[in-house]
GROMACS .gro file of N, CA and C in nm:
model
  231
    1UNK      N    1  -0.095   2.117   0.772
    1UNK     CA    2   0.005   2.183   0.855
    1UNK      C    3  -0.030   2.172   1.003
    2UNK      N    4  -0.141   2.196   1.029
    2UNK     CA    5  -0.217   2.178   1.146
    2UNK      C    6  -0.183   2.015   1.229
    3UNK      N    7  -0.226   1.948   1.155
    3UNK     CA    8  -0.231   1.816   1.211
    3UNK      C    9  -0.053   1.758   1.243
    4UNK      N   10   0.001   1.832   1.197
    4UNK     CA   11   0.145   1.740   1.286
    4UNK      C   12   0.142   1.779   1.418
    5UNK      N   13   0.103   1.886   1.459
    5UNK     CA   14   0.071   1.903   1.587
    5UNK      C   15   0.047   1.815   1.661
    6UNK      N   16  -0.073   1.725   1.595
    6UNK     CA   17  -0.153   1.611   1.639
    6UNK      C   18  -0.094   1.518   1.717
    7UNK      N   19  -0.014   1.469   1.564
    7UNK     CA   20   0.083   1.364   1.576
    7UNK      C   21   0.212   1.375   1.644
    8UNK      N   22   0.252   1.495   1.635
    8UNK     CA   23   0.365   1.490   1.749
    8UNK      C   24   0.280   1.453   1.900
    9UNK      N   25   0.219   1.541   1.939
    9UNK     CA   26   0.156   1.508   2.090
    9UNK      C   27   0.146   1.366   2.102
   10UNK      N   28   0.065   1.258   2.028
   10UNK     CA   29   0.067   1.118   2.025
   10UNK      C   30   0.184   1.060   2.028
   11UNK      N   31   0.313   1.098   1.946
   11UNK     CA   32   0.420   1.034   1.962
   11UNK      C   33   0.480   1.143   2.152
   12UNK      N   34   0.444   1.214   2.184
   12UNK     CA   35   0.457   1.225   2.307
   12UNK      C   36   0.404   1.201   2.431
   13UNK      N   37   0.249   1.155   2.389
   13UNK     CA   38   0.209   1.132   2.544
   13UNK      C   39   0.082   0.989   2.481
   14UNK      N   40   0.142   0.954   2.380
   14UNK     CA   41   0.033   0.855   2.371
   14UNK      C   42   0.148   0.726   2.419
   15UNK      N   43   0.031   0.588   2.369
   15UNK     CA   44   0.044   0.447   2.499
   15UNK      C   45   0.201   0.420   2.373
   16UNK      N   46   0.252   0.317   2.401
   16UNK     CA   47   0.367   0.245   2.348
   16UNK      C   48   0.316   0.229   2.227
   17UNK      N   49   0.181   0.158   2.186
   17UNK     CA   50   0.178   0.063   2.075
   17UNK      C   51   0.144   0.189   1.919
   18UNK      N   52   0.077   0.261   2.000
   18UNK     CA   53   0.080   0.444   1.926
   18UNK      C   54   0.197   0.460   1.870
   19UNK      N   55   0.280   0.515   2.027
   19UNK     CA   56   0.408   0.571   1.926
   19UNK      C   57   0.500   0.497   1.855
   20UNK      N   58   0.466   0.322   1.868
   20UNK     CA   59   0.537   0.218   1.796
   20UNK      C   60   0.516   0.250   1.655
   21UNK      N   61   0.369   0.262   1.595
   21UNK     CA   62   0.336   0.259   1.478
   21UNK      C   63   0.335   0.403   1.407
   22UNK      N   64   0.302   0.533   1.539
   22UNK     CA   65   0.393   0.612   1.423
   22UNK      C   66   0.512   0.632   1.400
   23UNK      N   67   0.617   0.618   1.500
   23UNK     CA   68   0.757   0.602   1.410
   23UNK      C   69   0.745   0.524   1.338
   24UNK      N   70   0.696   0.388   1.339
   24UNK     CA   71   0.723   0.331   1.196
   24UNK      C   72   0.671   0.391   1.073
   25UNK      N   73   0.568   0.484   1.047
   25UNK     CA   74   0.504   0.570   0.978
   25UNK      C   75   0.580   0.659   0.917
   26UNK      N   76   0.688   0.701   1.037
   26UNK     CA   77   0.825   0.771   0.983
   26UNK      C   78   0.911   0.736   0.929
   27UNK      N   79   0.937   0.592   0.965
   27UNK     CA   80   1.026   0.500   0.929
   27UNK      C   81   1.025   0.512   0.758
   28UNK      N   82   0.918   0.434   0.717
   28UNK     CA   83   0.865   0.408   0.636
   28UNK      C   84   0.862   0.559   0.525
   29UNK      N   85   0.817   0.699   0.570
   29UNK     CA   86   0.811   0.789   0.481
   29UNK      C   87   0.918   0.900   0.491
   30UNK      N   88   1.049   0.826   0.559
   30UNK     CA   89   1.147   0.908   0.609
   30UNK      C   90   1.187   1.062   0.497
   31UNK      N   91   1.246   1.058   0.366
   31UNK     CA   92   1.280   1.143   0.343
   31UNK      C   93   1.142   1.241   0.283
   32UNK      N   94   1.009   1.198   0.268
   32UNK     CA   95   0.868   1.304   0.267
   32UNK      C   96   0.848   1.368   0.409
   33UNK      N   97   0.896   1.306   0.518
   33UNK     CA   98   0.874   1.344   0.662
   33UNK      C   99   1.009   1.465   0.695
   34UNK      N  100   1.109   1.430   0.680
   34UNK     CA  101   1.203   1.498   0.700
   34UNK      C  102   1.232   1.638   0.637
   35UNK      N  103   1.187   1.611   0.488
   35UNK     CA  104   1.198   1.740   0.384
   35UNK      C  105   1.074   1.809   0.415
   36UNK      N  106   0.963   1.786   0.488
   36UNK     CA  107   0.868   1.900   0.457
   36UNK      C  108   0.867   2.015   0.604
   37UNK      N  109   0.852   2.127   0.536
   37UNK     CA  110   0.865   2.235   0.703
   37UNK      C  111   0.774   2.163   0.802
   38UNK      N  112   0.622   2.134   0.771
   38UNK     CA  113   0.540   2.077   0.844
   38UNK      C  114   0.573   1.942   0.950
   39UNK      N  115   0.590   1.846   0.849
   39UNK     CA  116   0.641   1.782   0.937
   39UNK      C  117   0.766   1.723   0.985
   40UNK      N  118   0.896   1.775   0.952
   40UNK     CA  119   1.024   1.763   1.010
   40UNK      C  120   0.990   1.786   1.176
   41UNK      N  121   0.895   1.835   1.262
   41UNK     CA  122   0.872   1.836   1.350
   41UNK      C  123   0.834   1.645   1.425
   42UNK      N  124   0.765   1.623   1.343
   42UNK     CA  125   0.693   1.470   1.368
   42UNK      C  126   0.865   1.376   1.392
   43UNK      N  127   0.944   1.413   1.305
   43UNK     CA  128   1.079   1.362   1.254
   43UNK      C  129   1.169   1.352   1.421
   44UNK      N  130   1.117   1.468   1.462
   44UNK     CA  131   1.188   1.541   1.589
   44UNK      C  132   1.108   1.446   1.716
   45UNK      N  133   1.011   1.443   1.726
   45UNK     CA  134   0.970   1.374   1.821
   45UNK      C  135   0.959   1.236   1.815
   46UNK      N  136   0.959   1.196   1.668
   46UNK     CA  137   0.965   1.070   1.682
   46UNK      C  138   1.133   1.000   1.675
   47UNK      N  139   1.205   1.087   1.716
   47UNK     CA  140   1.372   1.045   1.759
   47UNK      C  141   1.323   1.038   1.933
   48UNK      N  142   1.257   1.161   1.919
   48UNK     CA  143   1.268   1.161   2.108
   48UNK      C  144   1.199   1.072   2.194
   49UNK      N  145   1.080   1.015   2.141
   49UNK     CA  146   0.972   0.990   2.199
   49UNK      C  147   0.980   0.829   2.159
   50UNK      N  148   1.004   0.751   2.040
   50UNK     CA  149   0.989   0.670   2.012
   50UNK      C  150   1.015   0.547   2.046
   51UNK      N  151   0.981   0.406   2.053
   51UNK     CA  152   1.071   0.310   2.062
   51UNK      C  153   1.233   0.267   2.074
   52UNK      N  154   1.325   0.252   2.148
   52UNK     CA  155   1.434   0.237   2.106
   52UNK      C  156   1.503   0.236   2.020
   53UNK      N  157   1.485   0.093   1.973
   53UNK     CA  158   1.510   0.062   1.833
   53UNK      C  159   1.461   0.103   1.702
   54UNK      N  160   1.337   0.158   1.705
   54UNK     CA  161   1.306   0.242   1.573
   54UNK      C  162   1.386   0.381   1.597
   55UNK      N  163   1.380   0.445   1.717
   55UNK     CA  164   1.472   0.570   1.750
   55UNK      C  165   1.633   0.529   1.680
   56UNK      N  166   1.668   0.436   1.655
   56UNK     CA  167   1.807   0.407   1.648
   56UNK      C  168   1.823   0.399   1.477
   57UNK      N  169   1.675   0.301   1.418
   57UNK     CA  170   1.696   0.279   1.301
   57UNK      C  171   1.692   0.416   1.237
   58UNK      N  172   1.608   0.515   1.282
   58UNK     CA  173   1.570   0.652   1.238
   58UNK      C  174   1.688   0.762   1.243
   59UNK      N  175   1.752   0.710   1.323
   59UNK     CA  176   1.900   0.775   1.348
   59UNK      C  177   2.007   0.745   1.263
   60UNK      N  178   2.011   0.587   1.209
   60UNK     CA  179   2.078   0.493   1.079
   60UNK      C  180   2.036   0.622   0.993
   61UNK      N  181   1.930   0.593   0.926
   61UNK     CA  182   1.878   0.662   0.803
   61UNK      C  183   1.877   0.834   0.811
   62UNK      N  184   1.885   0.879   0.873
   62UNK     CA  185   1.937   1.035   0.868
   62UNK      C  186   2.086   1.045   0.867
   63UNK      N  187   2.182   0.959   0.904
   63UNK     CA  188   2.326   0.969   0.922
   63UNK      C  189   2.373   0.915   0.777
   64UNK      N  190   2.282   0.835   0.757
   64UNK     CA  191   2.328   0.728   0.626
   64UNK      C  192   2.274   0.852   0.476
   65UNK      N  193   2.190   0.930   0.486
   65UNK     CA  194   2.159   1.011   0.358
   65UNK      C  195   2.183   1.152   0.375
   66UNK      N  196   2.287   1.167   0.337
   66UNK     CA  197   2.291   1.340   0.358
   66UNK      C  198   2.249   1.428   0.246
   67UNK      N  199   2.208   1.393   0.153
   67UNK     CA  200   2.114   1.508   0.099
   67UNK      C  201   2.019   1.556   0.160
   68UNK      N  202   1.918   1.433   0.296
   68UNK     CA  203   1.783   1.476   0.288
   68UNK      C  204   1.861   1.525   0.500
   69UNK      N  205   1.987   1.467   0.503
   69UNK     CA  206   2.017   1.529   0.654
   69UNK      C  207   2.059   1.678   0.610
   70UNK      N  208   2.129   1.708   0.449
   70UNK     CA  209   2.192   1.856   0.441
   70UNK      C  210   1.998   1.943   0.442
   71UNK      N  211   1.924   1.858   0.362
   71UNK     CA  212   1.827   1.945   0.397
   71UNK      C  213   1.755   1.998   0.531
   72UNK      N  214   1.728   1.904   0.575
   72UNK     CA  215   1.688   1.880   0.736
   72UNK      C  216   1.729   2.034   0.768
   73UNK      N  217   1.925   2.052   0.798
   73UNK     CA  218   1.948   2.109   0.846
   73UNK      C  219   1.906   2.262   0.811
   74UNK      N  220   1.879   2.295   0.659
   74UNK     CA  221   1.922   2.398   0.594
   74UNK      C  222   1.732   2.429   0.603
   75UNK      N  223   1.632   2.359   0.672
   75UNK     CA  224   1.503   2.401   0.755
   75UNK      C  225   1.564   2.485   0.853
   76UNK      N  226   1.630   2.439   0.911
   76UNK     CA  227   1.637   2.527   1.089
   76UNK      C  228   1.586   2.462   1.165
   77UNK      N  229   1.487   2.385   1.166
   77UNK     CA  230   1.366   2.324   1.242
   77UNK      C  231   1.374   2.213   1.382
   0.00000   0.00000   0.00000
């Protein structure tokens, strides 16, 4: 629970090639990242913080599945 903390800060103030590979990290574990209270936060910064184009693909895949976007929402988070 602790450590998304971590990882959000890195996807916020770390170099490019950082926050390249953890959005793709997100990319990659989108609906385990999104559904958990812990880290739906990581989910959040890595829309804000991320690469363009992974920001965009990450945006595809939450618009494109709404079970795990009805969950998202029904966090609060």
């Amino acid at each position: 629970a602790i450590g998304n903390y971590s990882v959000q800060h890195c996807l916020e103030y770390g170099n490019k090639s950082c926050r390249a590979e953890l959005t793709n990290m997100v990319l990659n574990h989108f609906r385990e990242f999104a559904l958990d209270p812990n880290a739906c936060g990581v989910v959040n910064k890595a829309l804000i913080h991320g690469p363009p184009q992974q920001r965009m693909m990450l945006a595809i895949l939450i618009a494109s599945d709404l079970r795990t976007f009805l969950g998202m929402a029904q966090m609060q988070k």
